[in-house]
Coordinates of C-alpha atoms in Angstrom, one line a residue:
X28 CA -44.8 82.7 147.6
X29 CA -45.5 85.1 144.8
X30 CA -48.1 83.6 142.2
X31 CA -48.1 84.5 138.7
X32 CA -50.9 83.1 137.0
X33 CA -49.6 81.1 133.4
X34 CA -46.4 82.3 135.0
X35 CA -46.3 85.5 132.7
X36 CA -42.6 87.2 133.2
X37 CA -41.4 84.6 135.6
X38 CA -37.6 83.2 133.9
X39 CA -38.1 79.6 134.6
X40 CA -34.6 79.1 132.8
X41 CA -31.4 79.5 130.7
X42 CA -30.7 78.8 127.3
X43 CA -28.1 79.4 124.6
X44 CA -31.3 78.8 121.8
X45 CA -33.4 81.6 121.3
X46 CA -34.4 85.4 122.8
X47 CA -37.1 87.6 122.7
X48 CA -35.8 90.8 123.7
X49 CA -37.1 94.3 122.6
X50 CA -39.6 92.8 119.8
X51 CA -36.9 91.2 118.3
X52 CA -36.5 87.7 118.0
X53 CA -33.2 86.1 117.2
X54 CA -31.9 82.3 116.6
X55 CA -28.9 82.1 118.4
X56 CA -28.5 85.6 117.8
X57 CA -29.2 85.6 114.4
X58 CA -32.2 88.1 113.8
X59 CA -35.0 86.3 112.4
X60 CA -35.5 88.8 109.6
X61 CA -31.8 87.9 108.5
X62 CA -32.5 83.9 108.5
X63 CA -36.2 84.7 106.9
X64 CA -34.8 85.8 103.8
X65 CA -31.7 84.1 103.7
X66 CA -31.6 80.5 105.3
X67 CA -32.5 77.3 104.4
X68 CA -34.6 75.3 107.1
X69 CA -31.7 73.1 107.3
X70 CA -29.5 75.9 107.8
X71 CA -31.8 76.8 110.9
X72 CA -31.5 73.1 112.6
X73 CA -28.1 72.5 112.4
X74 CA -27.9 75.9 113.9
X75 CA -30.3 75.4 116.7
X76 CA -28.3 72.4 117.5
X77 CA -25.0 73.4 117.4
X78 CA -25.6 76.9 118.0
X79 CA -24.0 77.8 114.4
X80 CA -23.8 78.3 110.9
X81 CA -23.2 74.9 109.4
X82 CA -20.4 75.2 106.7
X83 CA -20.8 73.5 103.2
X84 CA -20.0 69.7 104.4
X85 CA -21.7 70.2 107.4
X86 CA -24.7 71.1 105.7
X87 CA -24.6 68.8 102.7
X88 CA -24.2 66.1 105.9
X89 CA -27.0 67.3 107.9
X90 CA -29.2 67.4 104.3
X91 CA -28.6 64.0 103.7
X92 CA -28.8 62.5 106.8
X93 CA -32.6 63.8 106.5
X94 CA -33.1 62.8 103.4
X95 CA -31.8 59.4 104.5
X96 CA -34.2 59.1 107.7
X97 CA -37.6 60.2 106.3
X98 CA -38.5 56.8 105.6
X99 CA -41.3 55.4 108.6
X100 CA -41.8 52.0 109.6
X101 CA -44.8 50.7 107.9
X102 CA -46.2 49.2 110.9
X103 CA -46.5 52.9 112.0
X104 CA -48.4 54.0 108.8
X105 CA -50.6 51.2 108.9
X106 CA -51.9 52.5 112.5
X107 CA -53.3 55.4 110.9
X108 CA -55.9 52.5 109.2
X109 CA -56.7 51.8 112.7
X110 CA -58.0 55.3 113.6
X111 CA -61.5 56.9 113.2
X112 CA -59.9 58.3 110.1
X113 CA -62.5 60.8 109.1
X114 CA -63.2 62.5 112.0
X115 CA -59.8 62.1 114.0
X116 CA -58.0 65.5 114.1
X117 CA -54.4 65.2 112.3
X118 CA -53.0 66.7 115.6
X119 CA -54.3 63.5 117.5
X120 CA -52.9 61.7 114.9
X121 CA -49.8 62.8 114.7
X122 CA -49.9 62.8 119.0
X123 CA -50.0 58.8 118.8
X124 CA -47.8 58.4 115.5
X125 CA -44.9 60.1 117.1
X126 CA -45.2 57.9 120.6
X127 CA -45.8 54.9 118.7
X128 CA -42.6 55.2 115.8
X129 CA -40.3 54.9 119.9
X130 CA -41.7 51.6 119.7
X131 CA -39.9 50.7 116.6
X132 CA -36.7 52.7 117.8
X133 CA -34.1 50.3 119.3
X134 CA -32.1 53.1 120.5
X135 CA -35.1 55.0 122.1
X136 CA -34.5 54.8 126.1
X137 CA -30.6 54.6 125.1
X138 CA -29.7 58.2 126.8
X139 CA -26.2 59.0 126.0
X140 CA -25.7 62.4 123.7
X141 CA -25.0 60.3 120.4
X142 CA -27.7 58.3 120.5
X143 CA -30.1 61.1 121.6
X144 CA -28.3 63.0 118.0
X145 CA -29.2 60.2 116.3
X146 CA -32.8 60.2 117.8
X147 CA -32.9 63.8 116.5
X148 CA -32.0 63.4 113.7
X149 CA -35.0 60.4 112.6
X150 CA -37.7 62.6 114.8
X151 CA -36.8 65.9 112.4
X152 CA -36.9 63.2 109.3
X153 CA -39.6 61.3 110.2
X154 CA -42.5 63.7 111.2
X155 CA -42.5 65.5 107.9
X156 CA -42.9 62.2 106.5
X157 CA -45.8 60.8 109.0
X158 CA -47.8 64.2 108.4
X159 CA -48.0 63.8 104.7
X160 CA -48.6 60.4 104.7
X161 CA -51.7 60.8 107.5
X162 CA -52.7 63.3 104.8
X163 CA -52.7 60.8 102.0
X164 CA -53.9 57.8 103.5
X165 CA -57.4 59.4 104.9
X166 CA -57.9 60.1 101.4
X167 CA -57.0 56.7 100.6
X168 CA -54.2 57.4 98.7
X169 CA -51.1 55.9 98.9
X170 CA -48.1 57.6 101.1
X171 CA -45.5 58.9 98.5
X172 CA -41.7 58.6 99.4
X173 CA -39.7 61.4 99.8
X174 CA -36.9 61.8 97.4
X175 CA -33.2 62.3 97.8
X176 CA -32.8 65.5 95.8
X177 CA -35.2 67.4 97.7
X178 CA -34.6 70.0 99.8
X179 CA -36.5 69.2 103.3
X180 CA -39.5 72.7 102.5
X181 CA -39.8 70.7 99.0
X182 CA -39.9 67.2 99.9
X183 CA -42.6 68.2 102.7
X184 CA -44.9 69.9 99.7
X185 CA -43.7 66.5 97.2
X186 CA -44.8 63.7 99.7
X187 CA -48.1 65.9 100.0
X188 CA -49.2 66.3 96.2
X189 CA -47.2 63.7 94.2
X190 CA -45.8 66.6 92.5
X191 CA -42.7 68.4 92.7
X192 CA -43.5 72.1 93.6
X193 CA -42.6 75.1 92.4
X194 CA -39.7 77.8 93.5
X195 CA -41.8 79.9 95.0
X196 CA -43.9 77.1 96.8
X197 CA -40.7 75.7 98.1
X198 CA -39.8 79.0 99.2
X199 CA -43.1 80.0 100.9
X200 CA -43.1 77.1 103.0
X201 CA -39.1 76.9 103.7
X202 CA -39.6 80.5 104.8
X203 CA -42.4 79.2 107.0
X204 CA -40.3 76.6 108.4
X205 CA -37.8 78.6 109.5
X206 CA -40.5 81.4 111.3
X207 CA -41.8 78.5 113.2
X208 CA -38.7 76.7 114.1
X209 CA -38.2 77.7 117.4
X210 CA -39.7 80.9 119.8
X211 CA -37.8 80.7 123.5
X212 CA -39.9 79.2 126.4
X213 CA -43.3 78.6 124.2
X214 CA -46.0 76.5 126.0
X215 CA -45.0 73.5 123.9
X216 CA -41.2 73.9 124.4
X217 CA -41.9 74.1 128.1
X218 CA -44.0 71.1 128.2
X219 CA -41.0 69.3 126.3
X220 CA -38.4 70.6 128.9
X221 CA -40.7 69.5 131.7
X222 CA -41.2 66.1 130.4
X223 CA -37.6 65.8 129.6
X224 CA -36.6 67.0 133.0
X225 CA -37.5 63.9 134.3
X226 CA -34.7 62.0 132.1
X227 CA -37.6 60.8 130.3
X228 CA -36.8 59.7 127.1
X229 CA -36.9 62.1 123.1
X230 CA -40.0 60.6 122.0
X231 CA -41.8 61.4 125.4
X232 CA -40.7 64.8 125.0
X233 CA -41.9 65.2 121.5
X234 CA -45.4 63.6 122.0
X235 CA -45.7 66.0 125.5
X236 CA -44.8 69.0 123.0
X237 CA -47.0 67.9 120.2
X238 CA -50.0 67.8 123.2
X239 CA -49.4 71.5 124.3
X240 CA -49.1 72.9 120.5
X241 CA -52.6 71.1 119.7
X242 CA -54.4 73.8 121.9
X243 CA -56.1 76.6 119.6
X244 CA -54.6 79.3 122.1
X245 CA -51.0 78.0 120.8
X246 CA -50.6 76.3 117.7
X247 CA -54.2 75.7 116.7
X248 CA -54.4 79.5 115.7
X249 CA -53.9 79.5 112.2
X250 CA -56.2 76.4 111.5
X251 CA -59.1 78.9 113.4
X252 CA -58.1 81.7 111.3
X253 CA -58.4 80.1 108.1
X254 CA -62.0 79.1 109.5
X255 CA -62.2 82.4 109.8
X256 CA -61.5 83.6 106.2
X257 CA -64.4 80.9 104.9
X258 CA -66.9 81.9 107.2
X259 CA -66.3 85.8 106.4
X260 CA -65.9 85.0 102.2
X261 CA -65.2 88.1 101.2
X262 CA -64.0 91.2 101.0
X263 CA -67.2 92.8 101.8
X264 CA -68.4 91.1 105.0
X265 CA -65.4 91.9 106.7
X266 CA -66.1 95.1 108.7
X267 CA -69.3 93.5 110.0
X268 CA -67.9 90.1 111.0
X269 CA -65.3 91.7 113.1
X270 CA -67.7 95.0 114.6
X271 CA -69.6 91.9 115.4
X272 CA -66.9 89.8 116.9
X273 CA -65.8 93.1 118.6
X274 CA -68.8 94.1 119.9
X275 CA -69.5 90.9 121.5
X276 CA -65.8 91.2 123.2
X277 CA -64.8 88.0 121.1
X278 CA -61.7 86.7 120.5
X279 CA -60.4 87.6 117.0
X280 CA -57.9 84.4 116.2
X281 CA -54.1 85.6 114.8
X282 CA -54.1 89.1 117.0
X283 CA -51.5 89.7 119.8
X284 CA -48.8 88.0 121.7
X285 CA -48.0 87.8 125.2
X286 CA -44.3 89.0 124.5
X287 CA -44.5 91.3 122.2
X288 CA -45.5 95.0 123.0
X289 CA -45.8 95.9 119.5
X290 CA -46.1 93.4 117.2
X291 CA -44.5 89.8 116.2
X292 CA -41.9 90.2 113.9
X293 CA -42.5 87.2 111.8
X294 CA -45.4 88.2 110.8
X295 CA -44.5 90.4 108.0
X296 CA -42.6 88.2 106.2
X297 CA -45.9 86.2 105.5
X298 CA -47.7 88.6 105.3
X299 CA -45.6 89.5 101.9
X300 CA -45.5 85.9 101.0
X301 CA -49.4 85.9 101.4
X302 CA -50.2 88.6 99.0
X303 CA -47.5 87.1 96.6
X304 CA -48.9 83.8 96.6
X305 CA -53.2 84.5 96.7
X306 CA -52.2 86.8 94.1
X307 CA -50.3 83.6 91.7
X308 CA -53.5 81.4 92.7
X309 CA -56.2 83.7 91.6
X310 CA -57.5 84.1 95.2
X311 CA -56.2 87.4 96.4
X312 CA -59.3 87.6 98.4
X313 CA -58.0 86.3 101.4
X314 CA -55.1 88.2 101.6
X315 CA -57.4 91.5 101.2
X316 CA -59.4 90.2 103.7
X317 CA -56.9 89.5 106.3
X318 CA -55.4 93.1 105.3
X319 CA -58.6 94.7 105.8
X320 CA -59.3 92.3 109.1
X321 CA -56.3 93.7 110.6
X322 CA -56.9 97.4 109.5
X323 CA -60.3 96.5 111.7
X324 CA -58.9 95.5 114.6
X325 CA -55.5 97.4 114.9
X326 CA -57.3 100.5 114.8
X327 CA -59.6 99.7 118.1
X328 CA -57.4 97.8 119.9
X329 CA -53.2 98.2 120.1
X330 CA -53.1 93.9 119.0
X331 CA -51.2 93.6 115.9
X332 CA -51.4 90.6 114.1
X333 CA -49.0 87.4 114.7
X334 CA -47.4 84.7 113.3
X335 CA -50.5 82.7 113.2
X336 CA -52.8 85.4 110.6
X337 CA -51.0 85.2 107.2
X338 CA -49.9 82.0 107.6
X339 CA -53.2 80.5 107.0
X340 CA -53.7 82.1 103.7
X341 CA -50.2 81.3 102.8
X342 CA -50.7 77.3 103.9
X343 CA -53.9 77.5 101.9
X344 CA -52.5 79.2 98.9
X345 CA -50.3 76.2 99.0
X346 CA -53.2 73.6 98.5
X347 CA -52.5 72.5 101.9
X348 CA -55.6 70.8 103.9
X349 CA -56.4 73.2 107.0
X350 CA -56.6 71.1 109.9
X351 CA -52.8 70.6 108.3
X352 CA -51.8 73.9 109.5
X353 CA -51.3 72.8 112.8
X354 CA -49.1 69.7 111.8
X355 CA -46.9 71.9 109.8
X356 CA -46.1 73.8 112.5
X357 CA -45.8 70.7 114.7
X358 CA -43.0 69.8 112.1
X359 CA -41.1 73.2 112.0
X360 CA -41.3 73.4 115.8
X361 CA -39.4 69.7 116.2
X362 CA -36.2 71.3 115.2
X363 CA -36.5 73.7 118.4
X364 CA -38.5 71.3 120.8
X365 CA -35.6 69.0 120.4
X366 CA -32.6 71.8 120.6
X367 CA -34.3 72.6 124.2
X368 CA -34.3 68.9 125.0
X369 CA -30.8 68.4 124.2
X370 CA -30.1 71.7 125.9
X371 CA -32.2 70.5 129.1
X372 CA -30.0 67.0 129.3
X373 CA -26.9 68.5 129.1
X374 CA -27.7 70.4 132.2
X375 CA -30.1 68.9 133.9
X376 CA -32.5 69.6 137.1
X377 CA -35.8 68.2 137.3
X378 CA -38.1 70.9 136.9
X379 CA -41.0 71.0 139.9
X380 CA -42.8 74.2 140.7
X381 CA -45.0 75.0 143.7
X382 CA -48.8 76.1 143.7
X383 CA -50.5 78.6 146.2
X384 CA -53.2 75.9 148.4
X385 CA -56.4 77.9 148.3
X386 CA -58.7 75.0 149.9
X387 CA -59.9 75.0 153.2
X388 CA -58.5 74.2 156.0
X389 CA -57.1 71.0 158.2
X390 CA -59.6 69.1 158.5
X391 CA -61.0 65.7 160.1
X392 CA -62.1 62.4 158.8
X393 CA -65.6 61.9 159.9
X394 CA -66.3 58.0 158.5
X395 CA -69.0 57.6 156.1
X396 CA -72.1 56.7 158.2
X397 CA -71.6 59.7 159.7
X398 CA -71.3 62.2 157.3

């Protein structure tokens, strides 16, 4: 057997969702930079999931079928009382909300395709609603219900604040949804296909994902880069922070990807919403730092910056909470996890690797008064 360790190249298997090929990254073979500037995040799902552009009624359809599911049993809110709620993690959170709202789900081990659509369809509602609402409620407020009218990017930032945001709010973070919505065979999207695999049931798969993406090596990388930006605080400590950092062979949070050679292409549409939006809150110091951070750092080593780096200043130009950052992307990243679980039940095989043994050898059992 040939081992590959974090099986890096290995094509574990086929799918009709995503590519990465050449540093370009296309939805369905939609270039990302096309759907960046030009599709809603609605747009996006019904495209992941049917593997096309919806047309007017589909989309108005799809729109309100969202709108119509963000509601969340109370019984699942409540929970959130239960937890440690000042020091729990909104990742964890959101780990147990999205395995306990299958509890509530009559139709949750019911696997035929249209109920599985339908499952979909609450899951994509639903978790924009349950993040928000974790949000709220740990600051003892009250969860906010989403409204009708909203697009899903502006119901998101509505059921946040209380307030109905701006255009260019709603299009920072529906551009933001629709970087993050899917990105081939991720960690998290692999965990979800595994899980799946097994003809386990959508919610399984979802909770599984939501584990993997928690990691600061996948998802928890714009959270850390945002800690980042604080603990640097301006402009002016920056080239010492990172000599420091670099000097000490440290890992610089937001830089590189394993499949890109030269660079993530998502990252410079946030990068131009970034300066856009620091520069509308009165706090263009953080996109000058991250500017001059990855000045820094692309000019000793060949890692340009990814997805992860201006989305942090974007998310917290936004007035969004920064162990939120992680969530968000938890939310985005549904509409892909479940295209890949759909995908993976129509054409099943459970998926069961092998490992290299590097113990020792056979060996005898010597009973325990003799050993």
């Amino acid at each position: 057997m040939t081992v590959t360790k974090g099986l890096e190249g290995i094509v574990a298997t086929t799918s009709s969702i995503s590519s990465i090929i050449d540093d370009t990254l296309t939805y369905v073979g939609y270039d990302i930079d096309d759907l960046a500037e030009n599709a809603t995040f609605e747009e996006v799902i019904y495209l992941l999931w049917h593997r096309r552009l919806p047309n007017k009624e589909e989309l108005k359809e799809l729109t309100a079928q969202l709108a119509e599911n963000m509601d969340v049993p109370k019984e699942v809110l409540d929970h959130f009382k239960t937890f440690p709620i000042q020091s729990v993690h909104p990742m964890a959170a959101l780990r147990s909300a999205i395995s306990n709202l299958g509890l509530y789900d009559a139709e949750a081990d019911v696997m035929d395709k249209e109920a599985n659509y339908k499952k979909a369809i609450r899951l994509q509602a639903q978790i924009s609603t349950i993040v928000t609402a974790f949000a709220r409620i740990r600051k003892g407020l009250e969860p906010v219900s989403p409204k009708k009218d909203l697009s899903f990017a502006a119901n998101f930032l509505y059921m946040l604040s209380g307030k109905d945001p701006s255009a260019i709010e709603e299009e920072a973070f529906n551009k933001a949804l629709v970087l993050h919505a899917d990105h081939e065979l991720n960690a998290s999207t692999f965990t979800a296909r595994v899980c799946v695999a097994t003809l386990s049931d959508v919610y399984s798969g979802i909770t599984a994902a939501i584990g993997a993406l928690k990691g600061p090596l996948h998802g928890g990388a714009n959270e850390a880069v945002m800690k980042m930006l604080t603990e640097i605080g301006s402009v002016e400590n920056v080239e010492s922070y990172v000599k420091n950092k670099l000097d000490n062979k440290e890992k610089i949070m937001g830089f590189g990807h394993r499949v890109y050679r030269n660079g993530d292409p998502r990252a410079k549409h946030l990068r131009a919403m970034s300066e856009k939006l620091t520069k509308l809150t009165g706090q263009s110091q953080y996109y000058e730092m991250s500017v001059k951070i990855e000045e820094l750092v692309t000019s000793q080593k060949p890692l340009p910056p990814n997805v992860d780096f201006y989305s942090a200043s974007v998310y917290h130009s936004l007035g969004i909470d920064h162990d939120l950052f992680t969530p968000i992307f938890a939310v985005s990243r549904t509409s892909g996890w479940l295209a890949h679980i759909l995908e993976q039940y129509d054409n099943n095989r459970l998926i069961r690797p092998r490992a290299e043994y590097t113990g020792p050898g056979m060996q005898k059992y010597v009973p325990v008064d003799e050993r």
